[in-house]
Every structure is written in C-alpha cells, then in structure tokens.
C-alpha atoms as a PDB file:
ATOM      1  CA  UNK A   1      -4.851 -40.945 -73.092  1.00  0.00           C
ATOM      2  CA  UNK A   2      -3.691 -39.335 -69.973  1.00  0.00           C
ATOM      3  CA  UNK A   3      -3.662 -41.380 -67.016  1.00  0.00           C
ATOM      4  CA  UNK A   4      -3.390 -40.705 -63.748  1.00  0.00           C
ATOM      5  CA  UNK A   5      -3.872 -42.180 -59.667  1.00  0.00           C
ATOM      6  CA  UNK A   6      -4.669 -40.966 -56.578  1.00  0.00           C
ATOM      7  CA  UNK A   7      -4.604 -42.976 -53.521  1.00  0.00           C
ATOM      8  CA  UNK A   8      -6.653 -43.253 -49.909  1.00  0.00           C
ATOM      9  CA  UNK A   9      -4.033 -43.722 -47.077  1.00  0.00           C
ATOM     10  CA  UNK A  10      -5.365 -44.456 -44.080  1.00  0.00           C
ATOM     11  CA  UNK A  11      -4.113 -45.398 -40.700  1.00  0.00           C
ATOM     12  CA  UNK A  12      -4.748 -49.112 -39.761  1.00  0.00           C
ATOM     13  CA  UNK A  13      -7.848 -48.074 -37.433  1.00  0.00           C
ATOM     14  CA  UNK A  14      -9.139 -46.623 -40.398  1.00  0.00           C
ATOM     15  CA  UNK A  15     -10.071 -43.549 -38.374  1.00  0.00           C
ATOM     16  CA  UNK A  16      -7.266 -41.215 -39.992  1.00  0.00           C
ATOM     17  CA  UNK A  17      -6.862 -40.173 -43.923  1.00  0.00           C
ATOM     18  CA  UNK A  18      -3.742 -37.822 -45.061  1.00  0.00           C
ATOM     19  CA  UNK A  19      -5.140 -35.090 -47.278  1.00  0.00           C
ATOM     20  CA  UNK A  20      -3.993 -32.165 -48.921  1.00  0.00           C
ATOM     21  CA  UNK A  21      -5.186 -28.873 -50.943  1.00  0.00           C
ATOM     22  CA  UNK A  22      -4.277 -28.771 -54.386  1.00  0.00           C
ATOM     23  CA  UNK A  23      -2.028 -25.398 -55.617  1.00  0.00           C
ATOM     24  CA  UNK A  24      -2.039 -26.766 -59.032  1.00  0.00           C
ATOM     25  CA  UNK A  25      -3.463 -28.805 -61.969  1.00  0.00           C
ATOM     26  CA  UNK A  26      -6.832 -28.470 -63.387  1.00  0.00           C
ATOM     27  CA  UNK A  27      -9.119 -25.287 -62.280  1.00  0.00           C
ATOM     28  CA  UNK A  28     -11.815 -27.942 -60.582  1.00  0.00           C
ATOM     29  CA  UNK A  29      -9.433 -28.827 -58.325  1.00  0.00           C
ATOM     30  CA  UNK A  30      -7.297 -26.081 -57.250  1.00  0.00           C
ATOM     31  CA  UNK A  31      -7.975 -25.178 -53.319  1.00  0.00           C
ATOM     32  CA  UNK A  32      -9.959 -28.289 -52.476  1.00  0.00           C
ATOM     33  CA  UNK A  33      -8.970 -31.165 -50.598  1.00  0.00           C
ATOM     34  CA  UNK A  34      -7.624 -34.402 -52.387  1.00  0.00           C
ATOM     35  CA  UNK A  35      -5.645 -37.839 -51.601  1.00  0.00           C
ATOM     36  CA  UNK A  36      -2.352 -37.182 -53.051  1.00  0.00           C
ATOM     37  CA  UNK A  37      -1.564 -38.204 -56.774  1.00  0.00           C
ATOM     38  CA  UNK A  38      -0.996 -36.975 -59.802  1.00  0.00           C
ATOM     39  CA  UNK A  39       0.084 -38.815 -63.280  1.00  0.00           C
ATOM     40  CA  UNK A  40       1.247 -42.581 -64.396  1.00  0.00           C
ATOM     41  CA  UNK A  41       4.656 -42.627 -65.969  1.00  0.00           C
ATOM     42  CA  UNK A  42       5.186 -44.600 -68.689  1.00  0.00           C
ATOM     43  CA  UNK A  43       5.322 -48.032 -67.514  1.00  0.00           C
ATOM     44  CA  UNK A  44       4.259 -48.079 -64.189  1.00  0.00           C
ATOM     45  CA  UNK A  45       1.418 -49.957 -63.367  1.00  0.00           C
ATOM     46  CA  UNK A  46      -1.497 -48.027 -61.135  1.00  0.00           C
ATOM     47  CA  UNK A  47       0.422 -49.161 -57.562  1.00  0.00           C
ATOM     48  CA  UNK A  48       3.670 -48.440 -58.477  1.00  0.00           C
ATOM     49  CA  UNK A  49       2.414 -44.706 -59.547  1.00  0.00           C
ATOM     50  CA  UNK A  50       0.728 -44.662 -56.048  1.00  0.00           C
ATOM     51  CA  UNK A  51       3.844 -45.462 -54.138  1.00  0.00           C
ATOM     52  CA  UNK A  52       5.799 -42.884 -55.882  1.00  0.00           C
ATOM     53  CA  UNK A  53       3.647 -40.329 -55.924  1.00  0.00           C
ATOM     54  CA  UNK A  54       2.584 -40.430 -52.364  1.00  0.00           C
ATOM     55  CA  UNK A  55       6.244 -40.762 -51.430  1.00  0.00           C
ATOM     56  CA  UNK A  56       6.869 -37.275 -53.328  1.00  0.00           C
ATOM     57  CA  UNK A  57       4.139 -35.453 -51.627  1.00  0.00           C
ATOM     58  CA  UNK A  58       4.069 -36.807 -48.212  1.00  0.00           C
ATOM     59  CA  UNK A  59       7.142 -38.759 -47.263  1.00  0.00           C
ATOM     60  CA  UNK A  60       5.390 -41.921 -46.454  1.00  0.00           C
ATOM     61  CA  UNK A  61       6.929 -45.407 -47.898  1.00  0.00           C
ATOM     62  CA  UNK A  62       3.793 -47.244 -48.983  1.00  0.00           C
ATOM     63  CA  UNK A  63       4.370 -51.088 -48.949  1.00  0.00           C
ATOM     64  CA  UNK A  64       3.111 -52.720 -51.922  1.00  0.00           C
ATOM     65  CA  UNK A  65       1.721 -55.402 -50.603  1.00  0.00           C
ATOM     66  CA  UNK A  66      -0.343 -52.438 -48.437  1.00  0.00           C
ATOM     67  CA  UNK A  67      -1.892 -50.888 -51.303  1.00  0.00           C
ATOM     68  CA  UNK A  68      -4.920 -52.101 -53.247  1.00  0.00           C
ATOM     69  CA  UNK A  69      -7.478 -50.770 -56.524  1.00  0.00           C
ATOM     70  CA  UNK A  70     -10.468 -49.377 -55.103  1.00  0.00           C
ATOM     71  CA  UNK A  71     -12.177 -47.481 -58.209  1.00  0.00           C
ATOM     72  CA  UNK A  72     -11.509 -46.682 -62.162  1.00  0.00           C
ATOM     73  CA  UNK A  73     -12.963 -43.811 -63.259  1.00  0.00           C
ATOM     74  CA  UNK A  74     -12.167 -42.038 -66.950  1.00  0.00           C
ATOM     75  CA  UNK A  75     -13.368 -41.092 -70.463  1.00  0.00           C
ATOM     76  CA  UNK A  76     -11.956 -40.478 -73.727  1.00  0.00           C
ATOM     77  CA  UNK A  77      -9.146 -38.280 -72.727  1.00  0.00           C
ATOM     78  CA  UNK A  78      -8.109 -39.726 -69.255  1.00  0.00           C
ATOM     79  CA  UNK A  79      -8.336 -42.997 -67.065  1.00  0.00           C
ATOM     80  CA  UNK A  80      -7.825 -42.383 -63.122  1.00  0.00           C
ATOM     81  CA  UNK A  81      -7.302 -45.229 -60.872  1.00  0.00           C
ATOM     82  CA  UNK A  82      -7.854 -44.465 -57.417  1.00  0.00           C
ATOM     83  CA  UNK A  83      -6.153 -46.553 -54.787  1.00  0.00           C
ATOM     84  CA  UNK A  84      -6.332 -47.217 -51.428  1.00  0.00           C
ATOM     85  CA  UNK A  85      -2.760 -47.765 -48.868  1.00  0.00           C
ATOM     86  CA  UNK A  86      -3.066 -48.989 -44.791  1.00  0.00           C
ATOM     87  CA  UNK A  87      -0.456 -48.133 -42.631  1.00  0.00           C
ATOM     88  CA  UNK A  88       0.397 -48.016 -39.133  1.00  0.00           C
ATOM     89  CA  UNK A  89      -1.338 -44.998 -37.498  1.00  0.00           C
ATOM     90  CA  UNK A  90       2.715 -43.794 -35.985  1.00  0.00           C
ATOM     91  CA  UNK A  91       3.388 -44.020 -39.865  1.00  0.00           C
ATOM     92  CA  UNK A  92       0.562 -41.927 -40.964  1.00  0.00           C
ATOM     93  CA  UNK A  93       1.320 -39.578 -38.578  1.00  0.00           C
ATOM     94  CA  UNK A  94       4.965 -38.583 -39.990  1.00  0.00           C
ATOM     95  CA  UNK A  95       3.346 -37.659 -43.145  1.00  0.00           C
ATOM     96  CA  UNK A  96       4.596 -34.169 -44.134  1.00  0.00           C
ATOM     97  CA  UNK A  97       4.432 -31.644 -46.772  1.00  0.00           C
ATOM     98  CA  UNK A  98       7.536 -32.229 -49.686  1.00  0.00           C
ATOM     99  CA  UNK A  99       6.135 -30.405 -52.350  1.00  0.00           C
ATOM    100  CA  UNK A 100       3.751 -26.746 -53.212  1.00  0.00           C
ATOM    101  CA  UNK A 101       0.383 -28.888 -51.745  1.00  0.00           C
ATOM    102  CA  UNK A 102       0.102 -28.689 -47.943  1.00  0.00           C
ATOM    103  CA  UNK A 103      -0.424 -31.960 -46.823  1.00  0.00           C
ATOM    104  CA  UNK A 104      -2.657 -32.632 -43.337  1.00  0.00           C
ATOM    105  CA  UNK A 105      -3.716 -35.652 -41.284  1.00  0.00           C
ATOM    106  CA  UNK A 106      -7.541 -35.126 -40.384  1.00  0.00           C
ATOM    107  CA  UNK A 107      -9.761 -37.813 -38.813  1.00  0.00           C
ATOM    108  CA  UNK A 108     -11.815 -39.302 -41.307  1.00  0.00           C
ATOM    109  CA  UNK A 109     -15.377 -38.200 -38.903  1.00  0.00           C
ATOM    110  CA  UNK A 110     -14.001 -34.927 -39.401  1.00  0.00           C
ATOM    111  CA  UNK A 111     -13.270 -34.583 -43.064  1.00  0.00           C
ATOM    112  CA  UNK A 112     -16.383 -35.776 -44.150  1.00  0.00           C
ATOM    113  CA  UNK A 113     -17.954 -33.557 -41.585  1.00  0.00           C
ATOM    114  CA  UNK A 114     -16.284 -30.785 -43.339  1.00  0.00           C
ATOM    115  CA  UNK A 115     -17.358 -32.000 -46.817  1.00  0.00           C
ATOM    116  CA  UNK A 116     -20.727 -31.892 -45.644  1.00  0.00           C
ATOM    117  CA  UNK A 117     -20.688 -28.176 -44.548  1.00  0.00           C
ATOM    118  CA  UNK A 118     -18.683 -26.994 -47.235  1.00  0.00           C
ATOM    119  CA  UNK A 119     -18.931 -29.771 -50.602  1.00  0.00           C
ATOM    120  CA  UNK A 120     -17.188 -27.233 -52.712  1.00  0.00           C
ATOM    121  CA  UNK A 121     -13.543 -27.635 -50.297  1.00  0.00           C
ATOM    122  CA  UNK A 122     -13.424 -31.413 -51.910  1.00  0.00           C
ATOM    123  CA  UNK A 123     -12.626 -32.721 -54.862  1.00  0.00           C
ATOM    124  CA  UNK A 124     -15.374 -33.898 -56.329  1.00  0.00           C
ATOM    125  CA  UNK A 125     -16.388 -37.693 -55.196  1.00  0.00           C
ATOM    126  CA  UNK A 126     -13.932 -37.191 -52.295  1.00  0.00           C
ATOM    127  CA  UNK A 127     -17.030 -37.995 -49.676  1.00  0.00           C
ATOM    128  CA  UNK A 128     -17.679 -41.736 -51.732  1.00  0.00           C
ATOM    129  CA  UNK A 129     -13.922 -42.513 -52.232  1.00  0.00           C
ATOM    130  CA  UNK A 130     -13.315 -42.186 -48.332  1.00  0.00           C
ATOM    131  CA  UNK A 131     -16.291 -44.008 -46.920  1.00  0.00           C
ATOM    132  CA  UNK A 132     -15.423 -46.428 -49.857  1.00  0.00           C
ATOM    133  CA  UNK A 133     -11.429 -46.406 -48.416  1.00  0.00           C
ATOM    134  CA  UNK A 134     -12.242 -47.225 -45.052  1.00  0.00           C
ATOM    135  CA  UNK A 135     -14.885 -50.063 -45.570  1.00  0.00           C
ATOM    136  CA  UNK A 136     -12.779 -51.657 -47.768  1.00  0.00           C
ATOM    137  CA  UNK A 137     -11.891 -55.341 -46.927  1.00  0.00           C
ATOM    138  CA  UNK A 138      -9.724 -56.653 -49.369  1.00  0.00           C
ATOM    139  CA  UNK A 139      -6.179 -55.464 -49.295  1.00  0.00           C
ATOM    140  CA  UNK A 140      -3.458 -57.885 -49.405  1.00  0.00           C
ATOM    141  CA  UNK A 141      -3.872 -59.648 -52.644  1.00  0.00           C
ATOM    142  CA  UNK A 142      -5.989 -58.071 -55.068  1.00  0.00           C
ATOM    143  CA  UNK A 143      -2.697 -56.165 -56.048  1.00  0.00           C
ATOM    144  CA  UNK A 144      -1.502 -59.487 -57.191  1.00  0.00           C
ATOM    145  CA  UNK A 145      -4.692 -60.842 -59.330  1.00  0.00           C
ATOM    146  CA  UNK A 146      -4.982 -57.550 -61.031  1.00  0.00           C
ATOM    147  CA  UNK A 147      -1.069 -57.218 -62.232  1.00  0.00           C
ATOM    148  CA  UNK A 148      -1.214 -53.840 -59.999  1.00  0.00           C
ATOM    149  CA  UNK A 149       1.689 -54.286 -58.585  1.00  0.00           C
ATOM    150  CA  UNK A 150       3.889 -54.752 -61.962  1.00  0.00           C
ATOM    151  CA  UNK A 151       6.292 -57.641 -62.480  1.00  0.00           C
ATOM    152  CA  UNK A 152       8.562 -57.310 -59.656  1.00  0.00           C
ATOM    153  CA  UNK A 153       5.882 -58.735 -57.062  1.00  0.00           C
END
C-alpha cells in the first residue's frame, strides 16, 4: 500500500491557503490546484511527512505542534492522510516555489470562488478539505493522542 499526505496551510486568520498546480503524478491531477504533498517515507508518521514535504515545495518550516489530522481517505492500493498546518500570516506569505509545481498564496474566498467557476482546476475534494481546514478547531494536541507526530514529541 502506497501512502501518501497532503496538508492545508493556512495563515492564522484562516483567510489565506498556499496552493499549487500539479506538473506531475497521476493524470487526475496534473494542472489542477492542490495543498502540497506527495508520499510517506518509510517510517514517518503522517505529520512528519507533512513537514517535510511542505518544506520541499514551499520553503515554509511547519511546527509540529502546528499541524494536526483533518481527514483519511484510501482504498486497497493507497491511504492519504490529509493534514492541516497554522502559521503566522508573515510566514505564509514567504512561501515560494522550490520544486517543478508553482506554488501561490490565494485567499481562501477566492479559491473556492474559483473552484466554483471552474471545478475541473481542483483536485478533486479540494472545495470540502478547505472549508474543512479553516473551521477546524482542534490543533494543538490531537497530534499527540493520535501518535502523529512520531516518537520524538
């Protein structure tokens, strides 16, 4: 089984989300918008993969204890775990493309705007997993009580 993360990060406002346009991976997601992500190495747990990951394709330094499960989502051949990371909007803001995938700070209003008038430039469930990143409540510990961080919390 494959398995693989993406993660939300928002600024602290939760009015701001960093996106960008996939150049690569599977067909149903090449040119449409995504959080960034990508696959679990062996032995990372879900946050630690998030942390990495978004540090590769943005730049940003994602504090653990910033970072929290919002959904699991898989079948038979794959599990994705999709996070979500709050940081300081003057953080946010620095976040830059590293890698092939342009990377983009958009206000969240406008985003799902855009999803609205054109569905097929998101991944797919991109709408629900950023209405369902910025209400969310809970980040701080739920890290901890699921083992998300890994042993070195």
């Amino acid at each position: 089984m494959i398995l693989y993360i993406n993660c939300a990060v928002l600024d602290q406002e939760r009015e701001h989300v960093v996106l960008l346009t996939k150049t690569k991976g599977p067909a149903f997601l090449v040119g449409k918008d995504n959080f960034p992500g990508g696959k679990m190495e062996p032995g990372e747990s879900p946050a630690q993969a998030a942390i990495r990951e978004v540090r590769e394709e943005t730049g940003l330094l994602i504090p653990e204890d910033n970072i929290a499960l919002l959904r699991e989502d898989g079948d038979a051949g794959y599990h994705l775990y999709t996070l979500v990371a709050v940081v300081p909007r003057e953080v946010l803001l620095t976040a830059t493309t590293m890698e092939e995938e342009p990377v983009r700070v958009q206000a969240i209003a406008s985003a799902l705007q855009q999803w609205r008038d054109s569905p097929q430039s998101a991944a797919p469930d991109m709408p629900m997993l950023l209405v369902m990143a910025r209400d969310y409540s809970g980040l701080g510990s739920l890290q901890h009580r699921q083992g998300l961080a890994g042993s070195s919390s």
